[in-house]
Every structure is written in C-alpha cells, then in structure tokens.
Coordinates of C-alpha atoms in Angstrom, one line a residue:
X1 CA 9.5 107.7 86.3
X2 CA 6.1 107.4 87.7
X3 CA 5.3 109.3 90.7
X4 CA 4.6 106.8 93.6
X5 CA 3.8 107.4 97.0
X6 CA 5.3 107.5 100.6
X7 CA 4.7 104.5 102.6
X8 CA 3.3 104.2 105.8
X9 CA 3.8 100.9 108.7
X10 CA 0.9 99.0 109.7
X11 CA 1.0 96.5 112.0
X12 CA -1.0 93.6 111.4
X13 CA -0.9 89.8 112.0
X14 CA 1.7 90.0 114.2
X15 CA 3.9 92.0 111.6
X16 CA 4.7 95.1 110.2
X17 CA 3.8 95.9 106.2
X18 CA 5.0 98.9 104.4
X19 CA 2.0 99.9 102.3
X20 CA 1.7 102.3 99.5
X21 CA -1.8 104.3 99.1
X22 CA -3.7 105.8 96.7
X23 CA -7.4 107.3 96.3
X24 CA -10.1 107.8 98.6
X25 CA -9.7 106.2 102.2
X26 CA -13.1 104.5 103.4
X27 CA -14.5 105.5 100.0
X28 CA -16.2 102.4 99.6
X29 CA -14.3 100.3 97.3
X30 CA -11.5 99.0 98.4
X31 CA -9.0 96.8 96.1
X32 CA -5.6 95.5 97.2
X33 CA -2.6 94.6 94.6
X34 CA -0.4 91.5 95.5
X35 CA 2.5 91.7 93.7
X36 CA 5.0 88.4 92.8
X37 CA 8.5 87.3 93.5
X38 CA 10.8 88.6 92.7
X39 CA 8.9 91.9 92.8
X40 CA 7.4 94.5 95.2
X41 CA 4.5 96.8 95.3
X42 CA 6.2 99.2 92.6
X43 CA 5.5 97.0 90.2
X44 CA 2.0 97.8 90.3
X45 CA 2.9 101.9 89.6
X46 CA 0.8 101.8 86.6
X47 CA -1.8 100.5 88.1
X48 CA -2.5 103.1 91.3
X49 CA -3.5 106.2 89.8
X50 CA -6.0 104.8 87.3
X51 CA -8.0 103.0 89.9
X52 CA -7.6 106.0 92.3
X53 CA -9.1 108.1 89.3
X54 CA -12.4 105.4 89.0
X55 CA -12.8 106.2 92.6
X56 CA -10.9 103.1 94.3
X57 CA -9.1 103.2 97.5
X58 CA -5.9 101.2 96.1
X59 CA -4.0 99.4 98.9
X60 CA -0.6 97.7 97.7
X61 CA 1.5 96.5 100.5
X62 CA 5.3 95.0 100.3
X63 CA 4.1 91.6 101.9
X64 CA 5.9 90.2 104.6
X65 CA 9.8 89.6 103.5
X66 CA 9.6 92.2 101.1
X67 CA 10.9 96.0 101.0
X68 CA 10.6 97.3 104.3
X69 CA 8.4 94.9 105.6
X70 CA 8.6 92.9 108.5
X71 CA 10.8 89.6 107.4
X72 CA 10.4 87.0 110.2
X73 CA 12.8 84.1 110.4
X74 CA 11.1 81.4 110.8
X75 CA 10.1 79.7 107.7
X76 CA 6.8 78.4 108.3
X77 CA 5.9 82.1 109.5
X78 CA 5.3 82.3 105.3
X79 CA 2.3 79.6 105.1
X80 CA -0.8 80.8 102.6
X81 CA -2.7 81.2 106.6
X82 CA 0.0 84.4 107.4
X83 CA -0.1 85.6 104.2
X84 CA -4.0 85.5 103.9
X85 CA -3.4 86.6 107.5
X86 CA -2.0 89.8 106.9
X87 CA -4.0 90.7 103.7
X88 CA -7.0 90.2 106.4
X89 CA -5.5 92.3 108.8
X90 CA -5.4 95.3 106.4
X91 CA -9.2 95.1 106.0
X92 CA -9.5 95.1 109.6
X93 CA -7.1 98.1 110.0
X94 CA -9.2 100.5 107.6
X95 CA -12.4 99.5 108.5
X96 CA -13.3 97.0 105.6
X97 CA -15.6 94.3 105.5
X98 CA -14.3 92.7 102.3
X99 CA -12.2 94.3 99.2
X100 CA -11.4 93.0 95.3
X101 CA -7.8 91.7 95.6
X102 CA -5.3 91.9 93.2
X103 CA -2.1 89.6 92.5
X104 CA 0.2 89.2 90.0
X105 CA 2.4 86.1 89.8
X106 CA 2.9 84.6 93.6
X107 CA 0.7 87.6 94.6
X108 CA -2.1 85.3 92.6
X109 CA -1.6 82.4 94.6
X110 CA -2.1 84.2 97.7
X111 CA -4.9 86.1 96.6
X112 CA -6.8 82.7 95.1
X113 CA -5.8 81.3 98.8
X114 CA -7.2 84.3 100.9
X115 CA -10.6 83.8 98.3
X116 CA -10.9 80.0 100.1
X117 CA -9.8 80.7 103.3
X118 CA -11.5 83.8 104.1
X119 CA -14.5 84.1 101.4
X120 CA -16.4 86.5 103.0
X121 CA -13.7 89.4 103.0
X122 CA -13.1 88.5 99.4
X123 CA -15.8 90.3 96.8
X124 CA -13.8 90.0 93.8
X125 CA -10.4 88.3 92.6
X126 CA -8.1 89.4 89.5
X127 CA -4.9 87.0 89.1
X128 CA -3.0 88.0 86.3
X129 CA -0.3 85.1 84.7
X130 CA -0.8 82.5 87.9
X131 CA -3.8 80.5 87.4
X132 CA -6.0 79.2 90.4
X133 CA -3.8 76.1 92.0
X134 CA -5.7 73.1 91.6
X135 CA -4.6 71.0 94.9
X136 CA -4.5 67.6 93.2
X137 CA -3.6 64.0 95.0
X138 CA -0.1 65.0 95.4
X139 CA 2.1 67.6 97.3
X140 CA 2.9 70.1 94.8
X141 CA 7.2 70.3 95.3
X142 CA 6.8 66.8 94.4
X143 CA 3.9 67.0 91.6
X144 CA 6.7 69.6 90.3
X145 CA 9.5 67.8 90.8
X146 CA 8.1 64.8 88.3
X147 CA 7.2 66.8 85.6
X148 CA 10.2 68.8 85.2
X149 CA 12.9 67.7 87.5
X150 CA 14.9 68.3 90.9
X151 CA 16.9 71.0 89.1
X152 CA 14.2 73.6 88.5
X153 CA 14.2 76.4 90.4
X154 CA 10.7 76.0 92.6
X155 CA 12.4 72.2 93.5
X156 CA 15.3 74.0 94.3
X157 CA 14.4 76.7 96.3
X158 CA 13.1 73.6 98.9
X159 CA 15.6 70.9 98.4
X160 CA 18.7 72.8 98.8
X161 CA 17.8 76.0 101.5
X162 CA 20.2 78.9 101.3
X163 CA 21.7 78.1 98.3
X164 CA 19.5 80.2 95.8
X165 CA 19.4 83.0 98.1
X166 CA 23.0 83.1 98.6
X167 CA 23.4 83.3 95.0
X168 CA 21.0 85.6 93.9
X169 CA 22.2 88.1 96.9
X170 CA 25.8 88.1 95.2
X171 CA 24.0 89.1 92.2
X172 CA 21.2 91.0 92.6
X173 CA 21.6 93.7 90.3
X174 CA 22.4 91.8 87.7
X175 CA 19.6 88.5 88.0
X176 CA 17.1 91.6 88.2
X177 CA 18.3 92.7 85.1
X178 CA 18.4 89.2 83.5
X179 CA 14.6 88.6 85.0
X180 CA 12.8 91.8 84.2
X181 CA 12.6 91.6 80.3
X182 CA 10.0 93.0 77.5
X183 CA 8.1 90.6 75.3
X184 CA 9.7 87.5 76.6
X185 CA 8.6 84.2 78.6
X186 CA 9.9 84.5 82.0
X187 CA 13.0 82.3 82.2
X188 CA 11.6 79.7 84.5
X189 CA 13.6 76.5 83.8
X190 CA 17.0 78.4 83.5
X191 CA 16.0 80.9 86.2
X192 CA 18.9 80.1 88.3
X193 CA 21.5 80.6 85.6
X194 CA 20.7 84.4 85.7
X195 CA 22.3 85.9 88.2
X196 CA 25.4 84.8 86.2
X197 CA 24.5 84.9 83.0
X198 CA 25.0 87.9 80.1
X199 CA 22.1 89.7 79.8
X200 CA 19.4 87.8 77.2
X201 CA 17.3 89.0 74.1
X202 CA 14.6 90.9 74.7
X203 CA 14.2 94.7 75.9
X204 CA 14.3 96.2 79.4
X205 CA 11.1 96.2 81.2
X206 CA 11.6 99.7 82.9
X207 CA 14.0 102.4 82.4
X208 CA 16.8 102.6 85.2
X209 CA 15.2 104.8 87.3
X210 CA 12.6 102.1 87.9
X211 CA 15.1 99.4 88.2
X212 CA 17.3 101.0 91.0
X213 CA 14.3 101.0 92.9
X214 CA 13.7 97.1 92.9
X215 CA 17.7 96.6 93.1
X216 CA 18.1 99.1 96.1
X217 CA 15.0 96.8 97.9
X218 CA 16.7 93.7 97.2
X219 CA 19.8 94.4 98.2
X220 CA 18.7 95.5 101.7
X221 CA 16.1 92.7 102.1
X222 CA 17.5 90.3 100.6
X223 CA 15.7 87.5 98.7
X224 CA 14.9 84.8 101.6
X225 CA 11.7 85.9 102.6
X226 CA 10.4 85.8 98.8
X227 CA 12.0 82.5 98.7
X228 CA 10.2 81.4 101.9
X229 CA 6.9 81.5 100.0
X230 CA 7.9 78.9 97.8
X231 CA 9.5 76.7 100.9
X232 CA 5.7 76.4 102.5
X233 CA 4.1 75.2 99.1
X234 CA 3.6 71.7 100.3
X235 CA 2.8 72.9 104.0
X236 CA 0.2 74.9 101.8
X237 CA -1.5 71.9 99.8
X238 CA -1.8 70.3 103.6
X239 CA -3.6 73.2 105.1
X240 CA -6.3 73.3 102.2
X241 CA -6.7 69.9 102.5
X242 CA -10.3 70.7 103.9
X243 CA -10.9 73.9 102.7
X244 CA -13.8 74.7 100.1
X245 CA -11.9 74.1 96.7
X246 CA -14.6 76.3 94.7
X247 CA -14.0 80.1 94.5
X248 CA -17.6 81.5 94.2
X249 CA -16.3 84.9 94.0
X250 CA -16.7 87.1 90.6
X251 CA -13.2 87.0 89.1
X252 CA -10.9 88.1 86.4
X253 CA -7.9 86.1 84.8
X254 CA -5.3 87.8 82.8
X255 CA -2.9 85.9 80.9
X256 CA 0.3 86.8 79.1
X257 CA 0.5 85.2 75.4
X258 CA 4.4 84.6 75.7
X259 CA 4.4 83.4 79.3
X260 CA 5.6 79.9 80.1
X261 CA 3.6 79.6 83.2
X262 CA 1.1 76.9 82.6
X263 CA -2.5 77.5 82.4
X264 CA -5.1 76.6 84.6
X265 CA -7.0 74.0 82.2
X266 CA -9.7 73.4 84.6
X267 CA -10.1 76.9 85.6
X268 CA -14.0 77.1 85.5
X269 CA -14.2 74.2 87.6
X270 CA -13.1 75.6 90.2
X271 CA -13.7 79.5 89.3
X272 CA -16.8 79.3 87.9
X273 CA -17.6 82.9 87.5
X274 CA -14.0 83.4 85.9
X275 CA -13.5 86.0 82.8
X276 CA -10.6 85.2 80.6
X277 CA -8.5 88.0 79.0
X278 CA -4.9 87.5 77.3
X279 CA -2.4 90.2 76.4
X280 CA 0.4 90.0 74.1
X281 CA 3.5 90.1 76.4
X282 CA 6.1 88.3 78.6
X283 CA 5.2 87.2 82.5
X284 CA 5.4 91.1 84.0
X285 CA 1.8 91.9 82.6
X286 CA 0.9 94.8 84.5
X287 CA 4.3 96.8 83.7
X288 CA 5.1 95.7 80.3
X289 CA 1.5 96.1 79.3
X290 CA -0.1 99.0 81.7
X291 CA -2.6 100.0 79.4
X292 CA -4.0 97.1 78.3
X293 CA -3.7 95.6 81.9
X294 CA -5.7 98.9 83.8
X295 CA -7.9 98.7 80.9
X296 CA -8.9 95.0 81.8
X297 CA -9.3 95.9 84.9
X298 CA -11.4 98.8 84.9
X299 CA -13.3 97.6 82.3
X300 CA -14.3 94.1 84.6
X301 CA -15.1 96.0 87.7
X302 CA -17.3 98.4 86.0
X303 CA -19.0 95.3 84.2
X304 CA -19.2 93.2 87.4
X305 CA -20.4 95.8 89.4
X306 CA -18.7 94.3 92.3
X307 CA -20.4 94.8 95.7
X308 CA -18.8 97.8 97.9
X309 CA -17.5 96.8 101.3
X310 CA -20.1 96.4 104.2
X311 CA -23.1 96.4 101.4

C-alpha cells in the first residue's frame, strides 16, 4: 500500500479538518486536493508524493463530514459558502495568499465554486470527471429530476432524507466494494441498488489494504455529511445567483472516457482558459489511472507556469 501520512487537526471556519501533508511547508506553491463522495483524501495517495517531488506543498483535507473531520448537524452548515469557507480558512492557516486547487468528483464542484466565490485565493483550478456547473434558469434537484427522474440517486438523496444514509450505513463495506471499480462508468442511475447488490463486472480499484481504509472511515463517520453536500445543491444555485459566472482562472479539465458523468458542453464559455485532457478509465481517475493523471498534472502546471502564492 502506498505510504500516506499522519494527519494533523486544524481548525478553521468554525470546524475542525483532518488534513494530510506532504512537501515543503511555505514553499511557495501551494495546491490543495478535494476529493468526492463517496471518497476521502486517500484517494488522492498517488497523487502526494509526485507533487511533493516537483516542489509543491500538497494539502488534502477530509472536508467537513468526512474521516475525522468535524461533521456538523445542521444541514445547511454544507452550503458551497462553508465549504469554500473552509478551503479559505486553510490558506489563511499556512500563510497563503492563493493556492491551485484540486477536486475530483464533488471535490470539483467545490473547487469550481471556491474559483467564483473567492477568485483571488484561487490561481489555478484542475477538476477531474465533474465539469464546471452551469447555473441555468432552473434549481438543479429539479433540472435533475426532469431529465432523469425522482428515482435517481442525487433526487433522492433530497426528496427522501435519511433513507439513503440509513441504507448505505447497513452496508458500507459492501456498496464501497460495488462503487469502487476499474475501467467502468460509475454506476450512477442504479447507484442505490449497490449496497445490495452482488458485486458487478469490472476489477477492484485498490487492493484490500486500500479498501479497509475507506470502509474503516465510513463506518465510523457514516455517510450523512457526504450526503449533506448534495441536500444544499439548490440552496447552492440560489447563493450564486449573483456571483461572477466566468472562471478567469488558468485551469485544467480531466475527463474519464468511460464515465457517465455528463460533460460540460459549454465549458469554455464559462472557463475560458480551460485545457482538456481525457484518460481511458471509469469515474475514480486519479486512482485507477495515477500515472496518467500526475502526469496531467504536472505536465499543466509546469506549462502554465502558475503564479506562486503572494507573487
């Protein structure tokens, strides 16, 4: 298994995050990885020591209702403002004007988010399978909800509350397992016939010692908090409502070529300085493809010459 770091507690934004570090503290360049639901900052293992080794300070921090991070009940307490919020509140901690932000999945959404709300601590973006969330005329549940239907899962999650997370806390393990496959889309329509279901096609995505480590986090936090994200995506699309749709920022999209997660089809419009770059796997980019993905990477920043905090 890859070696990964002890965590440390910082208190920001009115909550606690366990972050993982790597590289050299006020170095200079700072980047932050966002991971995605159902995930946690593990997931971006492969990532760490490569951008530690190109000189990076790499900050990846279980957001809030994740790992051992703080988990407050309140479900509005998991708007796109807190979770900007706290991303801000790490720069502030270490001393950072602005970093490049990182986020895979729902870790994507919030860092395209943080880019609007708070440009100015934002030099850089890389979103890797979720595109950049055009706000459109209506709220998304229901934008959602009419293209395909009250049963799938992100409808779900906010029309029926504690009913997914109920399940999927009977069934952790074995949902995980169903979820985190090689080569495959992710599951989305069918997502909530997993934690039931006989494991699919389609190889493992880590070895066991790897998955123990995302089952042993969910079955202490619990899935609510992740779930929470997607219960504030219309209290999201309100709070942009006024917010500077353009992201001016220098930025890097990675898609997957077997994921079902649409794509953004007017991405430039509102990204113009966006690079494309698809890799040939399922939704989990970064761990099925580590490689390829930290080769992306590090090949973008060293081409976009991104601007070093406080510069």
């Amino acid at each position: 298994m890859v070696e990964f770091p002890e965590p440390t507690r910082i208190p920001v934004n009115g909550v606690e995050l366990e972050v993982f570090e790597a590289g050299p503290e006020n170095a200079g360049k700072p980047i932050v990885l966002c991971h995605g639901w159902p995930e946690h900052a593990f997931s971006w293992r492969h990532q760490m020591s490569a951008l530690a080794a190109a000189g990076y300070h790499v900050i990846v921090p279980n957001q809030r209702g994740y790992g051992n991070s703080s988990r407050p009940a309140e479900v509005t307490a998991y708007d796109i403002e807190h979770l900007a919020g706290d991303l801000v509140g790490l720069l502030d901690h270490y001393g950072y004007d602005d970093a490049t932000f990182a986020g895979q999945d729902w870790g994507g959404t919030v860092v395209w988010g943080l880019a609007l709300l708070h440009p100015q601590r934002v030099n850089g973006v890389i979103a890797l399978s979720v595109p950049y969330p055009e706000r459109g005329e209506r709220p998304w549940v229901e934008f959602i909800e009419e293209i395909l239907g009250s049963d799938f899962y992100y409808v779900h999650f906010n029309r029926h509350p504690g009913v997914a997370d109920a399940l999927l806390d009977a069934n952790t393990a074995r949902f995980l397992r169903n979820l985190y496959r090689k080569n495959v889309p992710e599951p989305s329509p069918a997502l909530l016939d997993l934690p039931t279901a006989e494991t699919p096609l389609g190889e493992p995505l880590m070895s066991e010692n790897e998955f123990a480590v995302f089952v042993d986090a969910f079955e202490s936090s619990g899935f609510t908090g992740g779930i929470n994200w997607y219960r504030n995506a219309n209290r999201n699309w309100h709070l942009l409502a006024d917010v500077d749709p353009i992201v001016r920022q220098p930025a890097l999209m990675i898609y997957a070529a077997r994921d079902v997660v649409p794509r953004g089809v007017n991405l430039t419009e509102f990204v113009p300085e966006v690079e494309v770059v698809e890799v040939d796997c399922g939704h989990w980019i970064q761990q099925e493809k580590p490689a390829e993905t930290n080769r992306a990477i590090l090949e973008w920043l060293a081409r976009d010459a991104l601007p070093t905090a406080g510069e």
